[in-house]
Tab-separated table of C-alpha atoms in Angstrom:
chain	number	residue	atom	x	y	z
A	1	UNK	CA	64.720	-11.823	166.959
A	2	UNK	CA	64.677	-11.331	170.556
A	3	UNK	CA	67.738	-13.657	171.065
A	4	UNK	CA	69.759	-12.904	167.496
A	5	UNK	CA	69.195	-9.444	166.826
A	6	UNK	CA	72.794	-8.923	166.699
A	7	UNK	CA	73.448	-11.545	164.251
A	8	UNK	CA	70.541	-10.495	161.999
A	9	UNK	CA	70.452	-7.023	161.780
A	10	UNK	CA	74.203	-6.578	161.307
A	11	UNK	CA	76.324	-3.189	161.519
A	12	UNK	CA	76.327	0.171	159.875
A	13	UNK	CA	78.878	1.202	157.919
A	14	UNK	CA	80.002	5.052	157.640
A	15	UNK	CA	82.257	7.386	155.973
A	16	UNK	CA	83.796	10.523	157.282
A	17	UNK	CA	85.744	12.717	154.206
A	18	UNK	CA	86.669	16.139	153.471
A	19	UNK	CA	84.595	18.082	150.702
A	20	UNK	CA	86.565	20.592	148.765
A	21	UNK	CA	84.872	24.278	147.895
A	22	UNK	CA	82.460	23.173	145.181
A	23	UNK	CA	81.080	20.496	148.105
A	24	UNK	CA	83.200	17.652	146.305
A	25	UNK	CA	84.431	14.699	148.135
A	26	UNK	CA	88.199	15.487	148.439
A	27	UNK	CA	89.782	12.958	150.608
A	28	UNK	CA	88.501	10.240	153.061
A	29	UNK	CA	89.112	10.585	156.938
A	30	UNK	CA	87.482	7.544	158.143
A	31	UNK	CA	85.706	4.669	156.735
A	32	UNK	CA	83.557	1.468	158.109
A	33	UNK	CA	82.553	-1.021	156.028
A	34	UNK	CA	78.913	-2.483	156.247
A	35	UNK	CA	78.832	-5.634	157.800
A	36	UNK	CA	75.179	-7.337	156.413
A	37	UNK	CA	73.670	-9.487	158.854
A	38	UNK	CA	73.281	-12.850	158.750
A	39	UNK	CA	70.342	-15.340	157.516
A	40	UNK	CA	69.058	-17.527	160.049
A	41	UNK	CA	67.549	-20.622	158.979
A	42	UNK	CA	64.988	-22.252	161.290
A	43	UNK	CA	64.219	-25.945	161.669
A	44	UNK	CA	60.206	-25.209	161.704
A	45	UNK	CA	58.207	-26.761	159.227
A	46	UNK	CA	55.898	-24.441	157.874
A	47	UNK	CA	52.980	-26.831	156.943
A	48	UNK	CA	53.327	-28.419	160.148
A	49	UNK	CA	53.332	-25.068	162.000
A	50	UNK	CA	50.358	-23.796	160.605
A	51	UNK	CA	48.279	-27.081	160.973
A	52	UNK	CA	49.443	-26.406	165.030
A	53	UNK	CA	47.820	-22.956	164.545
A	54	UNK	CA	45.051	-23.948	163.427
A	55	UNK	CA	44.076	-27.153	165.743
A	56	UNK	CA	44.582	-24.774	168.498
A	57	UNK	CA	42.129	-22.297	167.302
A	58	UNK	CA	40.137	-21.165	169.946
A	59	UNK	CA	41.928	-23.458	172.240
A	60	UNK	CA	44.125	-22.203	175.478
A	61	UNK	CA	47.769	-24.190	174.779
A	62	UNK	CA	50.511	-25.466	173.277
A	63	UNK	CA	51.987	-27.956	170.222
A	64	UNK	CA	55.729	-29.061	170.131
A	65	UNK	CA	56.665	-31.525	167.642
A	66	UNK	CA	60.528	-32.511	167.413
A	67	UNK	CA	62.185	-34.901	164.880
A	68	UNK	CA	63.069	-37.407	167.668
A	69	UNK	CA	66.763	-38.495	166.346
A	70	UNK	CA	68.409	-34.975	165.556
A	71	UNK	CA	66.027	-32.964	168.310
A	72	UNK	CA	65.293	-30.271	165.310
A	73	UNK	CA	62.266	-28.538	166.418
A	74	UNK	CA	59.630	-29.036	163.876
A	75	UNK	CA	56.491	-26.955	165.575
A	76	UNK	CA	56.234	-24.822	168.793
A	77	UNK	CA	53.165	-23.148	168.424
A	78	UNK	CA	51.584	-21.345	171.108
A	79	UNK	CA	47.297	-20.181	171.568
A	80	UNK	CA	46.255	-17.329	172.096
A	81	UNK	CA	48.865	-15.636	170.374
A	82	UNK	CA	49.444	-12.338	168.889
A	83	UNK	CA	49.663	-10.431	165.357
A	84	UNK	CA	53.785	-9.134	165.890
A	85	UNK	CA	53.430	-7.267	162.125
A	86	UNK	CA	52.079	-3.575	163.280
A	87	UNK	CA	54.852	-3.367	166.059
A	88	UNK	CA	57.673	-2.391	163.888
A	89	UNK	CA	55.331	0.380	162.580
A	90	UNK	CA	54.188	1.371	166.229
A	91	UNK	CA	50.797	0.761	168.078
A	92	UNK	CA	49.051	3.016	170.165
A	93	UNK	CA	48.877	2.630	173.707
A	94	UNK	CA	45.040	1.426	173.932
A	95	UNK	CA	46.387	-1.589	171.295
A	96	UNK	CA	49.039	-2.051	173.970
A	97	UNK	CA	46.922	-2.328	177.030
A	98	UNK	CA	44.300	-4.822	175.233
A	99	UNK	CA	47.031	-6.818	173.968
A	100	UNK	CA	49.114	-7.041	177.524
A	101	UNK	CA	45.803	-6.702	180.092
A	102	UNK	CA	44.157	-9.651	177.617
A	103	UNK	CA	43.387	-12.059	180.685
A	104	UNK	CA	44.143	-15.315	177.778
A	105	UNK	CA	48.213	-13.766	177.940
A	106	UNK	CA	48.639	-13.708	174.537
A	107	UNK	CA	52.631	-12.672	175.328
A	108	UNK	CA	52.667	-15.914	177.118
A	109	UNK	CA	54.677	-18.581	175.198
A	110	UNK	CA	52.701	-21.909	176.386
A	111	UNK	CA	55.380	-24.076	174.235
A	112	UNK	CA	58.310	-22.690	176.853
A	113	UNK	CA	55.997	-22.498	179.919
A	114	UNK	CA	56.245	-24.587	182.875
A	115	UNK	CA	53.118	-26.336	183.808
A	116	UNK	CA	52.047	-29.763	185.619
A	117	UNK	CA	52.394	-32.606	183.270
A	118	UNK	CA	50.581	-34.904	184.350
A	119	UNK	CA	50.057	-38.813	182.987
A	120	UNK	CA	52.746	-37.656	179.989
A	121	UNK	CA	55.218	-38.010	182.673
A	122	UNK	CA	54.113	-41.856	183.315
A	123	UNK	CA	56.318	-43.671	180.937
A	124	UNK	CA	59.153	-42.298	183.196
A	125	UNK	CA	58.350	-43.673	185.941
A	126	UNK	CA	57.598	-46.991	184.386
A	127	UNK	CA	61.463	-47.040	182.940
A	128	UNK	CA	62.642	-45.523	186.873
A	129	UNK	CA	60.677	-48.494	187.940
A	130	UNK	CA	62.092	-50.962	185.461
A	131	UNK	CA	65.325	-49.815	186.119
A	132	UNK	CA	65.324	-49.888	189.920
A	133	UNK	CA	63.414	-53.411	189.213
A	134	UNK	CA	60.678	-52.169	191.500
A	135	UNK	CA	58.163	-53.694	188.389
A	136	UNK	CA	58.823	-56.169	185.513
A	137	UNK	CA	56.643	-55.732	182.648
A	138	UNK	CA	54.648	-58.844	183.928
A	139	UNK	CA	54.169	-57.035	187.574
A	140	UNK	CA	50.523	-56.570	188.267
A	141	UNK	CA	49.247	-54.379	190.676
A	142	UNK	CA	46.594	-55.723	192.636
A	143	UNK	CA	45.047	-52.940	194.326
A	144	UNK	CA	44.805	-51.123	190.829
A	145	UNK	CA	41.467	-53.312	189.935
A	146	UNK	CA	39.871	-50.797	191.893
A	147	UNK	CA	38.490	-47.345	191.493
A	148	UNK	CA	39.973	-45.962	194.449
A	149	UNK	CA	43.092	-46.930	196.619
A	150	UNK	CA	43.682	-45.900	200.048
A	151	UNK	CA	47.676	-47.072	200.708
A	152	UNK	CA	47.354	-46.883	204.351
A	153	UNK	CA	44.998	-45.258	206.820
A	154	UNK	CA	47.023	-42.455	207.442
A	155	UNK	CA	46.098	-40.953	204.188
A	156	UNK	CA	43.257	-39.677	205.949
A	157	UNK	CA	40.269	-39.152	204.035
A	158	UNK	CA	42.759	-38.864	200.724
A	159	UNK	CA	42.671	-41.537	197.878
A	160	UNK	CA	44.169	-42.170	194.495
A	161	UNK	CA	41.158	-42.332	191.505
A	162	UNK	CA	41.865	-44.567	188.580
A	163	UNK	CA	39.977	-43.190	185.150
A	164	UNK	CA	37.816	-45.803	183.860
A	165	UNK	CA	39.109	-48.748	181.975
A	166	UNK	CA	38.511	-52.232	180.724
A	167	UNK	CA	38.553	-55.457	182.892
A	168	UNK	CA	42.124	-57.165	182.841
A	169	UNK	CA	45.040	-57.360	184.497
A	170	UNK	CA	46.261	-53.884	185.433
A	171	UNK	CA	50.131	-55.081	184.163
A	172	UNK	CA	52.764	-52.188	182.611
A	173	UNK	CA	51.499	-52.655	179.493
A	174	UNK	CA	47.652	-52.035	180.094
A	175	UNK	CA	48.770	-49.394	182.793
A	176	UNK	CA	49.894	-47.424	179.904
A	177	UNK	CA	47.149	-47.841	177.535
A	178	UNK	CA	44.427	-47.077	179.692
A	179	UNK	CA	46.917	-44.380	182.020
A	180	UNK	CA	46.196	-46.266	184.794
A	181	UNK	CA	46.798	-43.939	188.107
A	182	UNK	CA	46.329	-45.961	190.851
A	183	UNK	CA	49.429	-48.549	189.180
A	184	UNK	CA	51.648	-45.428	188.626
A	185	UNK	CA	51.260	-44.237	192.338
A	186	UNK	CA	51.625	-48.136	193.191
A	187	UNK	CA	55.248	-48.046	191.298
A	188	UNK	CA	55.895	-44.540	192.495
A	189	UNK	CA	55.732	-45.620	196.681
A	190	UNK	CA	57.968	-48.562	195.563
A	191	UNK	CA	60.783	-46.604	193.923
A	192	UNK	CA	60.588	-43.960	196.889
A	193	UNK	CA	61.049	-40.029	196.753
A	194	UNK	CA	64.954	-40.289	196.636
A	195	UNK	CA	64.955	-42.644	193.620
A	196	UNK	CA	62.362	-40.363	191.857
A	197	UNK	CA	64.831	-37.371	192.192
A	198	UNK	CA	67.688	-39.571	191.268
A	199	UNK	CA	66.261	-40.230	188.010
A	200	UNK	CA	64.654	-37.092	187.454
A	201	UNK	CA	67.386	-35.428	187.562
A	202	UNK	CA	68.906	-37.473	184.626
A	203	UNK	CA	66.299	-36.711	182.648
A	204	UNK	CA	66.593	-33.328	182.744
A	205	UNK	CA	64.506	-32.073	185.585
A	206	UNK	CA	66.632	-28.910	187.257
A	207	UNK	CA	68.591	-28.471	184.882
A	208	UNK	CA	68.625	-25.590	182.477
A	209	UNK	CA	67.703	-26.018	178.966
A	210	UNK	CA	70.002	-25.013	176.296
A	211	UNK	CA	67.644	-22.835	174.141
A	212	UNK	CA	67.524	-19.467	172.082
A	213	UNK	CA	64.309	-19.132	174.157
A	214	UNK	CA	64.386	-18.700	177.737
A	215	UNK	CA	62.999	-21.927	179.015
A	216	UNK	CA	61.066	-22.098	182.278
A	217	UNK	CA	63.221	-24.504	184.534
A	218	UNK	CA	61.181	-27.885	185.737
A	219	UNK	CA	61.254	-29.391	189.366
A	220	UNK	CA	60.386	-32.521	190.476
A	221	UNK	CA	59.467	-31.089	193.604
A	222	UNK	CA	59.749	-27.921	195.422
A	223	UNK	CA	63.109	-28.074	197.153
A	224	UNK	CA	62.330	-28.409	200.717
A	225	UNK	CA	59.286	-30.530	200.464
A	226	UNK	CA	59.681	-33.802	201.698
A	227	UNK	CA	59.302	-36.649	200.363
A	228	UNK	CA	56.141	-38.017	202.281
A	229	UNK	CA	53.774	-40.632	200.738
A	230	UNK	CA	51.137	-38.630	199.065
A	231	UNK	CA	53.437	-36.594	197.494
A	232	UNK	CA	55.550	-39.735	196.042
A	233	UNK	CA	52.241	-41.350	195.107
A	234	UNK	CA	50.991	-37.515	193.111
A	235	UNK	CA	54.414	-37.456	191.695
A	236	UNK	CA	54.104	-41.233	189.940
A	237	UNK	CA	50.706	-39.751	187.480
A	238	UNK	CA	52.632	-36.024	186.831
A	239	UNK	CA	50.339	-34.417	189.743
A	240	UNK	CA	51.794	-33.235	192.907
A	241	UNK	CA	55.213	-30.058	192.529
A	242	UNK	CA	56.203	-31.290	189.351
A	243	UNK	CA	56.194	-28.330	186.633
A	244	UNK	CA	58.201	-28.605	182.933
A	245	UNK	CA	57.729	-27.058	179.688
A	246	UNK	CA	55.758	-28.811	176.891
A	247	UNK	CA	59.043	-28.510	175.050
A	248	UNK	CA	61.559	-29.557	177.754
A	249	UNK	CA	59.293	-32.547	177.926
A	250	UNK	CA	59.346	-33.490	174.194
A	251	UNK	CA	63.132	-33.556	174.648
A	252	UNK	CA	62.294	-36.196	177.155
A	253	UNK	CA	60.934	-38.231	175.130
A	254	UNK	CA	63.949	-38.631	172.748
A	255	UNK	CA	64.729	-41.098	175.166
A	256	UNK	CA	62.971	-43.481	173.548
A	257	UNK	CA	64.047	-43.134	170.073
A	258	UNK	CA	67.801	-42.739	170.939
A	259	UNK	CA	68.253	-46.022	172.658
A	260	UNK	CA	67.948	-43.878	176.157
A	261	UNK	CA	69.798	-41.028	175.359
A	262	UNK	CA	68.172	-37.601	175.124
A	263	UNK	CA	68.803	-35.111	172.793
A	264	UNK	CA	68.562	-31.159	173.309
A	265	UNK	CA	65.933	-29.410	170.946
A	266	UNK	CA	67.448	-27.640	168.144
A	267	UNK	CA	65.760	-24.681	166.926
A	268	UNK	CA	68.400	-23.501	164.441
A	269	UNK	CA	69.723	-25.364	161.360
A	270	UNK	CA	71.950	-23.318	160.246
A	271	UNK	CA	73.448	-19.453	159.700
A	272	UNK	CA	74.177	-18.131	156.332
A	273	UNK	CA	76.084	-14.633	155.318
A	274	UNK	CA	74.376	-12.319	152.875
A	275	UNK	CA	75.590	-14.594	149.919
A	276	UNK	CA	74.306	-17.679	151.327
A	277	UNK	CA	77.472	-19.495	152.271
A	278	UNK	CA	76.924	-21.896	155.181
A	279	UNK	CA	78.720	-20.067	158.320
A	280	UNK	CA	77.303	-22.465	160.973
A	281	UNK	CA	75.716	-25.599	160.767
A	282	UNK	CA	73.596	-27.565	163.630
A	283	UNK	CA	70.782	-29.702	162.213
A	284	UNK	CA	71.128	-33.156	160.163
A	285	UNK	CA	73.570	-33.056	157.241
């Protein structure tokens, strides 16, 4: 509603005409048609929205789901959330105030947010890597068969923590499974800051999302940051500036369904006039 109002609610119609003396309608003046608004049919799945609902129950977050090859959204659900059904009516202002002082910000659509990714952002850098052929998928990284790595001592008292995983050779494959940080900030520092960007930037990062929604724009970094080593090595596991939407990041992920091309979420399938006759058209035939 907030971004198709207009094509929704549609526009009065009037009449202006001249009554005679027994208050009869003599003549017309002026006359409007009604113009009914439109339907607008949504690519949400309703089963699949609700299930979303209801795993984040009591939960602070977020579910997107998109059908990878057309980018329909399928689920966006958002927790805590809000009952919208008595505003039409009117609420009183004490509703108001615990609804918008609520410290969970139940206004606050998580599914359009920005926030840091973290290791969802490490299959990127694996295909930056594999692209710039700073790793093969046989590359193993050494220092990753420890807990900790220090790159060099200039990283002060700063290190990179690995979560715990199974003995074996810390290769692209394994890196993945067991979201291996310590390999990611290894191929990170080899690709360098610039090469990061570079990529990033193809895969969406800056760049504004086209969306009903206002989607919060992502960043790879902050813009004047530079790109020193900790911050490279932060960057490669989704810590350090980098901020995107759950949704903008789902769209990522097309990537790898689409032969490495992404595809823009979709949100609406289609608009229909009052008679249900197909006026627009943008999910799968």
């Amino acid at each position: 509603e907030r971004s198709m109002n207009d094509i929704l609610s549609g526009k009065k119609g009037y009449t202006i005409y001249i009554k005679d003396k027994d208050k009869k309608k003599k003549s017309d003046i002026a006359k409007l048609d009604v113009e009914h608004g439109d339907n607008v049919v949504l690519s949400i799945d309703g089963e699949l929205q609700t299930l979303s609902s209801k795993l984040l129950d009591g939960q602070k977050g977020s579910i997107v789901v998109l059908q990878p090859i057309t980018g329909e959204v399928l689920t966006m659900a958002s927790n805590p959330s809000y009952d919208p059904n008595p505003f039409p009516l009117g609420i009183s202002s004490s509703q108001w105030e615990a609804i918008s002082n609520n410290e969970d910000k139940p206004f606050v659509n998580r599914a359009i947010s920005a926030y840091t990714p973290g290791s969802t952002l490490k299959p990127f850098i694996a295909a930056m890597g594999l692209t710039e052929g700073a790793i093969t998928p046989h590359t193993i990284v050494e220092e990753a068969k420890n807990t900790t790595w220090r790159p060099s001592d200039e990283w002060g008292d700063r290190a990179i923590h690995r979560t715990p995983h199974p003995d074996g050779p810390v290769n692209l494959r394994n890196a993945i499974v067991w979201s291996d940080n310590i390999y990611f900030a290894w191929t990170a520092l080899n690709l360098g800051g610039p090469n990061i960007e570079k990529y990033a930037k193809l895969y969406s990062f800056g760049v504004d999302v086209p969306f009903p929604l206002q989607v919060a724009p992502s960043q790879i970094k902050k813009g004047a940051s530079p790109w020193i080593g900790p911050l490279v090595a932060d960057t490669g596991y989704g810590q350090g500036e980098v901020l995107i939407s759950p949704l903008q990041l789902a769209s990522m992920y097309t990537v790898f369904s689409n032969n490495g091309s992404m595809v823009w979420p979709k949100l609406v399938n289609k608009t229909t006039d009052s008679e249900e006759n197909i006026k627009s058209s943008f999910g799968r035939n």
